[in-house]
PDB file of C-alpha atoms in Angstrom:
ATOM      1  CA  VAL A 121      -3.529  17.206  -2.337  1.00  0.00           C
ATOM      2  CA  ALA A 122      -4.569  13.604  -2.879  1.00  0.00           C
ATOM      3  CA  PRO A 123      -4.524  11.311   0.177  1.00  0.00           C
ATOM      4  CA  TYR A 124      -2.991   7.842   0.047  1.00  0.00           C
ATOM      5  CA  GLY A 125      -3.623   5.891   3.222  1.00  0.00           C
ATOM      6  CA  ARG A 126      -3.823   7.301   6.717  1.00  0.00           C
ATOM      7  CA  PHE A 127      -1.029   9.895   6.788  1.00  0.00           C
ATOM      8  CA  ASN A 128       0.265   9.751   3.220  1.00  0.00           C
ATOM      9  CA  TYR A 129      -0.089  12.557   0.717  1.00  0.00           C
ATOM     10  CA  VAL A 130       1.139  13.307  -2.780  1.00  0.00           C
ATOM     11  CA  TYR A 131       2.464  16.844  -3.068  1.00  0.00           C
ATOM     12  CA  THR A 132       2.738  18.517  -6.466  1.00  0.00           C
ATOM     13  CA  THR A 133       3.569  22.141  -5.632  1.00  0.00           C
ATOM     14  CA  ARG A 134       6.009  23.734  -3.218  1.00  0.00           C
ATOM     15  CA  ALA A 135       3.192  25.489  -1.360  1.00  0.00           C
ATOM     16  CA  GLU A 136       1.755  22.104  -0.375  1.00  0.00           C
ATOM     17  CA  THR A 137       4.948  20.887   1.293  1.00  0.00           C
ATOM     18  CA  SER A 138       7.020  21.821   4.306  1.00  0.00           C
ATOM     19  CA  LEU A 139      10.128  21.876   2.114  1.00  0.00           C
ATOM     20  CA  SER A 140      12.071  25.064   1.451  1.00  0.00           C
ATOM     21  CA  ALA A 141      12.118  26.660  -1.997  1.00  0.00           C
ATOM     22  CA  ARG A 142      15.616  25.288  -2.607  1.00  0.00           C
ATOM     23  CA  GLU A 143      14.623  21.786  -1.585  1.00  0.00           C
ATOM     24  CA  ARG A 144      11.488  21.750  -3.730  1.00  0.00           C
ATOM     25  CA  ASP A 145      13.293  23.220  -6.758  1.00  0.00           C
ATOM     26  CA  MET A 146      15.890  20.495  -6.404  1.00  0.00           C
ATOM     27  CA  LEU A 147      13.120  17.994  -7.139  1.00  0.00           C
ATOM     28  CA  PHE A 148      11.865  19.663 -10.299  1.00  0.00           C
ATOM     29  CA  ASP A 149       9.603  17.439 -12.401  1.00  0.00           C
ATOM     30  CA  THR A 150       9.159  14.876  -9.635  1.00  0.00           C
ATOM     31  CA  THR A 151       6.242  13.621  -7.609  1.00  0.00           C
ATOM     32  CA  ILE A 152       6.748  13.772  -3.842  1.00  0.00           C
ATOM     33  CA  PHE A 153       5.190  11.199  -1.561  1.00  0.00           C
ATOM     34  CA  LYS A 154       5.643  12.311   2.033  1.00  0.00           C
ATOM     35  CA  ALA A 155       5.059  10.962   5.530  1.00  0.00           C
ATOM     36  CA  GLY A 156       6.857  10.917   8.846  1.00  0.00           C
ATOM     37  CA  SER A 157       9.242  13.748   9.714  1.00  0.00           C
ATOM     38  CA  GLU A 158       9.230  17.048   7.853  1.00  0.00           C
ATOM     39  CA  LYS A 159      12.469  16.293   6.046  1.00  0.00           C
ATOM     40  CA  MET A 160      11.934  12.583   5.292  1.00  0.00           C
ATOM     41  CA  ILE A 161      10.402  12.087   1.855  1.00  0.00           C
ATOM     42  CA  VAL A 162       9.808   9.426  -0.760  1.00  0.00           C
ATOM     43  CA  TYR A 163       9.662  10.653  -4.315  1.00  0.00           C
ATOM     44  CA  MET A 164       9.507   9.358  -7.862  1.00  0.00           C
ATOM     45  CA  LYS A 165      11.284  10.613 -10.956  1.00  0.00           C
ATOM     46  CA  ALA A 166      11.310   9.030 -14.417  1.00  0.00           C
ATOM     47  CA  GLY A 167       9.776   5.823 -13.073  1.00  0.00           C
ATOM     48  CA  THR A 168      12.359   5.437 -10.297  1.00  0.00           C
ATOM     49  CA  LEU A 169      11.393   5.467  -6.618  1.00  0.00           C
ATOM     50  CA  TYR A 170      13.729   7.269  -4.187  1.00  0.00           C
ATOM     51  CA  TYR A 171      13.874   7.645  -0.420  1.00  0.00           C
ATOM     52  CA  SER A 172      15.620  10.521   1.350  1.00  0.00           C
ATOM     53  CA  PRO A 173      15.853  10.451   5.169  1.00  0.00           C
ATOM     54  CA  ASN A 174      16.797  14.137   5.286  1.00  0.00           C
ATOM     55  CA  MET A 175      16.400  16.581   2.430  1.00  0.00           C
ATOM     56  CA  ASP A 176      19.031  18.842   4.052  1.00  0.00           C
ATOM     57  CA  LYS A 177      21.592  16.265   2.954  1.00  0.00           C
ATOM     58  CA  ASP A 178      21.099  15.992  -0.783  1.00  0.00           C
ATOM     59  CA  LYS A 179      23.462  13.058  -1.355  1.00  0.00           C
ATOM     60  CA  GLU A 180      21.626  10.675   0.980  1.00  0.00           C
ATOM     61  CA  ALA A 181      18.785   9.872  -1.432  1.00  0.00           C
ATOM     62  CA  VAL A 182      18.469   6.108  -1.924  1.00  0.00           C
ATOM     63  CA  GLU A 183      17.238   4.520  -5.150  1.00  0.00           C
ATOM     64  CA  VAL A 184      14.641   1.991  -3.968  1.00  0.00           C
ATOM     65  CA  ASP A 185      13.290   0.660  -7.267  1.00  0.00           C
ATOM     66  CA  SER A 186      13.717   1.664 -10.909  1.00  0.00           C
ATOM     67  CA  SER A 187      10.558   0.030 -12.287  1.00  0.00           C
ATOM     68  CA  ILE A 188       7.644   1.864 -10.676  1.00  0.00           C
ATOM     69  CA  GLY A 189       4.594   2.440 -12.850  1.00  0.00           C
ATOM     70  CA  GLY A 190       2.934   5.104 -10.718  1.00  0.00           C
ATOM     71  CA  PHE A 191       2.269   6.352  -7.217  1.00  0.00           C
ATOM     72  CA  ASN A 192      -1.077   4.566  -7.049  1.00  0.00           C
ATOM     73  CA  ASN A 193       1.027   1.449  -6.324  1.00  0.00           C
ATOM     74  CA  VAL A 194       3.048   3.087  -3.507  1.00  0.00           C
ATOM     75  CA  SER A 195       2.105   3.411   0.181  1.00  0.00           C
ATOM     76  CA  LEU A 196       3.883   4.275   3.416  1.00  0.00           C
ATOM     77  CA  SER A 197       3.013   2.767   6.759  1.00  0.00           C
ATOM     78  CA  ALA A 198       1.465   5.301   9.136  1.00  0.00           C
ATOM     79  CA  ASP A 199       4.671   5.531  11.175  1.00  0.00           C
ATOM     80  CA  GLY A 200       6.805   5.984   8.046  1.00  0.00           C
ATOM     81  CA  LYS A 201       8.825   2.852   8.834  1.00  0.00           C
ATOM     82  CA  TYR A 202       7.888   0.748   5.814  1.00  0.00           C
ATOM     83  CA  LEU A 203       7.397   1.551   2.148  1.00  0.00           C
ATOM     84  CA  TYR A 204       5.127  -0.790   0.170  1.00  0.00           C
ATOM     85  CA  TYR A 205       5.049  -0.822  -3.607  1.00  0.00           C
ATOM     86  CA  ILE A 206       4.259  -2.923  -6.670  1.00  0.00           C
ATOM     87  CA  SER A 207       7.044  -2.976  -9.246  1.00  0.00           C
ATOM     88  CA  ASP A 208       6.126  -2.472 -12.885  1.00  0.00           C
ATOM     89  CA  ASP A 209       8.372  -5.406 -13.832  1.00  0.00           C
ATOM     90  CA  MET A 210       5.881  -7.586 -15.756  1.00  0.00           C
ATOM     91  CA  ARG A 211       5.602  -9.806 -12.673  1.00  0.00           C
ATOM     92  CA  GLY A 212       3.608  -7.492 -10.415  1.00  0.00           C
ATOM     93  CA  THR A 213       6.202  -7.926  -7.666  1.00  0.00           C
ATOM     94  CA  PHE A 214       4.833  -6.654  -4.348  1.00  0.00           C
ATOM     95  CA  GLN A 215       7.603  -5.497  -2.002  1.00  0.00           C
ATOM     96  CA  ARG A 216       8.225  -3.905   1.382  1.00  0.00           C
ATOM     97  CA  ALA A 217      11.263  -1.723   2.069  1.00  0.00           C
ATOM     98  CA  GLU A 218      12.422  -1.025   5.622  1.00  0.00           C
ATOM     99  CA  LEU A 219      13.328   2.616   5.096  1.00  0.00           C
ATOM    100  CA  GLY A 220      15.394   3.182   8.234  1.00  0.00           C
ATOM    101  CA  LYS A 221      17.860   0.515   7.118  1.00  0.00           C
ATOM    102  CA  LEU A 222      18.444   1.789   3.569  1.00  0.00           C
ATOM    103  CA  LYS A 223      21.665   3.711   2.937  1.00  0.00           C
ATOM    104  CA  ASN A 224      22.863   5.525  -0.164  1.00  0.00           C
ATOM    105  CA  GLY A 225      25.229   3.317  -2.159  1.00  0.00           C
ATOM    106  CA  SER A 226      25.007   0.394   0.270  1.00  0.00           C
ATOM    107  CA  LYS A 227      25.248  -3.116  -1.159  1.00  0.00           C
ATOM    108  CA  LYS A 228      23.178  -4.338   1.784  1.00  0.00           C
ATOM    109  CA  ASN A 229      19.997  -2.466   0.769  1.00  0.00           C
ATOM    110  CA  SER A 230      18.495  -5.521  -0.935  1.00  0.00           C
ATOM    111  CA  LYS A 231      18.611  -7.279   2.438  1.00  0.00           C
ATOM    112  CA  TYR A 232      16.006  -4.844   3.758  1.00  0.00           C
ATOM    113  CA  ILE A 233      13.633  -5.097   0.802  1.00  0.00           C
ATOM    114  CA  THR A 234      11.259  -8.036   1.193  1.00  0.00           C
ATOM    115  CA  GLU A 235       9.325  -9.575  -1.684  1.00  0.00           C
ATOM    116  CA  ILE A 236       5.877 -10.280  -0.263  1.00  0.00           C
ATOM    117  CA  ASP A 237       4.436 -11.898  -3.379  1.00  0.00           C
ATOM    118  CA  SER A 238       4.279 -11.642  -7.163  1.00  0.00           C
ATOM    119  CA  GLY A 239       1.374 -11.288  -9.551  1.00  0.00           C
ATOM    120  CA  VAL A 240      -0.207  -8.629  -7.301  1.00  0.00           C
ATOM    121  CA  ASP A 241      -2.533  -6.040  -8.812  1.00  0.00           C
ATOM    122  CA  SER A 242      -3.865  -4.199  -5.730  1.00  0.00           C
ATOM    123  CA  TYR A 243      -3.457  -3.934  -1.976  1.00  0.00           C
ATOM    124  CA  GLN A 244      -4.671  -1.952   1.021  1.00  0.00           C
ATOM    125  CA  LEU A 245      -2.957  -1.133   4.316  1.00  0.00           C
ATOM    126  CA  ILE A 246      -5.274  -1.892   7.227  1.00  0.00           C
ATOM    127  CA  GLY A 247      -3.030  -1.514  10.270  1.00  0.00           C
ATOM    128  CA  GLU A 248       0.502  -0.933  11.474  1.00  0.00           C
ATOM    129  CA  ASP A 249       1.613  -4.431  10.463  1.00  0.00           C
ATOM    130  CA  GLN A 250      -1.311  -5.691   8.398  1.00  0.00           C
ATOM    131  CA  LEU A 251      -2.435  -5.393   4.817  1.00  0.00           C
ATOM    132  CA  ILE A 252      -4.611  -7.228   2.341  1.00  0.00           C
ATOM    133  CA  TYR A 253      -3.763  -7.801  -1.296  1.00  0.00           C
ATOM    134  CA  ARG A 254      -5.198  -9.409  -4.403  1.00  0.00           C
ATOM    135  CA  THR A 255      -3.335 -11.321  -7.098  1.00  0.00           C
ATOM    136  CA  TYR A 256      -3.943 -11.474 -10.847  1.00  0.00           C
ATOM    137  CA  ASP A 257      -5.837 -14.743 -10.482  1.00  0.00           C
ATOM    138  CA  GLY A 258      -8.322 -13.243  -7.999  1.00  0.00           C
ATOM    139  CA  ARG A 259      -6.947 -14.674  -4.758  1.00  0.00           C
ATOM    140  CA  LEU A 260      -7.182 -12.482  -1.660  1.00  0.00           C
ATOM    141  CA  TYR A 261      -4.538 -12.610   1.072  1.00  0.00           C
ATOM    142  CA  LEU A 262      -3.916 -11.143   4.514  1.00  0.00           C
ATOM    143  CA  TYR A 263      -0.269 -10.256   5.262  1.00  0.00           C
ATOM    144  CA  ASP A 264       0.821  -9.654   8.863  1.00  0.00           C
ATOM    145  CA  GLY A 265       4.396  -8.552   8.266  1.00  0.00           C
ATOM    146  CA  GLU A 266       5.789 -12.080   8.325  1.00  0.00           C
ATOM    147  CA  GLU A 267       3.508 -14.400   6.374  1.00  0.00           C
ATOM    148  CA  GLU A 268       0.463 -14.325   4.140  1.00  0.00           C
ATOM    149  CA  ASN A 269      -2.835 -16.109   4.837  1.00  0.00           C
ATOM    150  CA  ASP A 270      -5.229 -17.077   2.062  1.00  0.00           C
ATOM    151  CA  ILE A 271      -8.676 -15.475   2.610  1.00  0.00           C
ATOM    152  CA  ASP A 272     -10.645 -16.271  -0.551  1.00  0.00           C
ATOM    153  CA  ARG A 273     -10.548 -16.772  -4.315  1.00  0.00           C
ATOM    154  CA  ASP A 274     -12.388 -15.279  -7.336  1.00  0.00           C
ATOM    155  CA  VAL A 275     -12.255 -11.845  -5.685  1.00  0.00           C
ATOM    156  CA  THR A 276     -13.302  -9.002  -7.992  1.00  0.00           C
ATOM    157  CA  ASP A 277     -13.384  -6.061  -5.596  1.00  0.00           C
ATOM    158  CA  ILE A 278     -12.113  -5.078  -2.145  1.00  0.00           C
ATOM    159  CA  SER A 279     -14.648  -2.667  -0.655  1.00  0.00           C
ATOM    160  CA  TYR A 280     -13.352  -1.504   2.742  1.00  0.00           C
ATOM    161  CA  VAL A 281     -12.402  -2.492   6.286  1.00  0.00           C
ATOM    162  CA  LEU A 282     -14.602  -1.406   9.191  1.00  0.00           C
ATOM    163  CA  ASP A 283     -14.212  -2.446  12.855  1.00  0.00           C
ATOM    164  CA  ASP A 284     -11.702  -5.156  11.875  1.00  0.00           C
ATOM    165  CA  VAL A 285     -14.113  -6.622   9.336  1.00  0.00           C
ATOM    166  CA  LEU A 286     -13.161  -6.770   5.650  1.00  0.00           C
ATOM    167  CA  TYR A 287     -15.923  -6.505   3.036  1.00  0.00           C
ATOM    168  CA  TYR A 288     -15.286  -7.696  -0.519  1.00  0.00           C
ATOM    169  CA  THR A 289     -16.982  -9.132  -3.611  1.00  0.00           C
ATOM    170  CA  THR A 290     -16.456 -12.452  -5.379  1.00  0.00           C
ATOM    171  CA  TYR A 291     -17.763 -13.762  -8.689  1.00  0.00           C
ATOM    172  CA  ARG A 292     -17.961 -17.494  -9.275  1.00  0.00           C
ATOM    173  CA  ASN A 293     -20.356 -19.873 -11.025  1.00  0.00           C
ATOM    174  CA  GLY A 294     -22.134 -16.904 -12.593  1.00  0.00           C
ATOM    175  CA  GLU A 295     -23.038 -15.359  -9.235  1.00  0.00           C
ATOM    176  CA  ARG A 296     -21.757 -12.149  -7.661  1.00  0.00           C
ATOM    177  CA  VAL A 297     -21.472 -12.512  -3.880  1.00  0.00           C
ATOM    178  CA  TYR A 298     -20.738  -9.886  -1.210  1.00  0.00           C
ATOM    179  CA  ASN A 299     -18.640 -11.314   1.621  1.00  0.00           C
ATOM    180  CA  TYR A 300     -17.199 -10.344   4.982  1.00  0.00           C
ATOM    181  CA  TYR A 301     -14.112 -11.580   6.816  1.00  0.00           C
ATOM    182  CA  ASN A 302     -13.284 -10.894  10.473  1.00  0.00           C
ATOM    183  CA  LEU A 303      -9.563 -10.128  10.520  1.00  0.00           C
ATOM    184  CA  LYS A 304      -9.137 -10.839  14.246  1.00  0.00           C
ATOM    185  CA  GLU A 305     -11.089 -14.080  14.322  1.00  0.00           C
ATOM    186  CA  GLU A 306      -9.854 -15.066  10.840  1.00  0.00           C
ATOM    187  CA  GLU A 307     -13.242 -16.281   9.662  1.00  0.00           C
ATOM    188  CA  GLY A 308     -15.980 -14.985   7.402  1.00  0.00           C
ATOM    189  CA  ASP A 309     -19.036 -15.808   5.315  1.00  0.00           C
ATOM    190  CA  SER A 310     -21.291 -14.545   2.547  1.00  0.00           C
ATOM    191  CA  TYR A 311     -23.147 -11.317   3.246  1.00  0.00           C
ATOM    192  CA  ALA A 312     -25.440 -11.043   0.213  1.00  0.00           C
ATOM    193  CA  ARG A 313     -25.882 -12.974  -3.038  1.00  0.00           C
ATOM    194  CA  ASP A 314     -26.681 -11.990  -6.605  1.00  0.00           C
ATOM    195  CA  VAL A 315     -25.411  -8.464  -5.872  1.00  0.00           C
ATOM    196  CA  ASP A 316     -25.419  -5.595  -8.383  1.00  0.00           C
ATOM    197  CA  ILE A 317     -24.803  -2.506  -6.194  1.00  0.00           C
ATOM    198  CA  ILE A 318     -23.479  -2.323  -2.629  1.00  0.00           C
ATOM    199  CA  SER A 319     -24.255   0.595  -0.322  1.00  0.00           C
ATOM    200  CA  HIS A 320     -23.380   1.003   3.319  1.00  0.00           C
ATOM    201  CA  ASP A 321     -24.965   2.867   6.234  1.00  0.00           C
ATOM    202  CA  TRP A 322     -21.829   4.205   7.942  1.00  0.00           C
ATOM    203  CA  LYS A 323     -23.807   5.872  10.745  1.00  0.00           C
ATOM    204  CA  ASN A 324     -25.565   2.709  11.868  1.00  0.00           C
ATOM    205  CA  LYS A 325     -22.808   0.369  10.671  1.00  0.00           C
ATOM    206  CA  THR A 326     -25.204  -1.935   8.875  1.00  0.00           C
TER     207      THR A 326
END
C-alpha cells in the first residue's frame, strides 16, 4: 500500500480494500484511490479518472477527467471533500473537483470543477484548504481554496512543511539557495546558500 497524503492510499489488491469481492472484481484492471467512507472511492481506468460515492450503486460512477497521466498527480483532501489532480492535457491543468456535487450524467458537473492554474508540474496538500504548487517556469504558489499567492521564483525543489513553515530550494545566478516561508505570517527568507545536500534534525526541529 503506497500512501498519498494524510489519509489517501492506492489499493491494488482486493485484500487491501474494504470492498467486497464483487465490488473489487467489478473494477478489474483499475487502480483504486480511496479516502473517506468505506464505499466512496476514486479510481482510474485507461487514463480516465472516476468518482463513485457508493460502490453499492454501480451506475453512480462519475467520469471526472479523461486525460490523467497517473495517480502521482491525484490527491484527495483529508476529509474526502475535494479531489485535486493535474490533467495530462499538454497544458498541465491543475484542477479541484468538489466531489459531493458531482452527479452521474449531470451537465452541471463542470460547474464544480475549478481550474486552479495551468502549467503545473507538482503540488503538495498542506492543510484542509491549503496547498502549494510549482509551475513549469519554477514559480511557487500558495493556494487557499479561493486564490493563489506568489511565494517565490526559480524553485527547483519543494522539501517539506513543518510547523507551518515551508522549506524549499531555489537556483538563480548560479547559486543554489535553501529557503523557508512561514505560511501563517506569509513571509520568508534564505536559510542556507551554496547548498549541495540538505538534511534535517526532525527530533530537535533544526
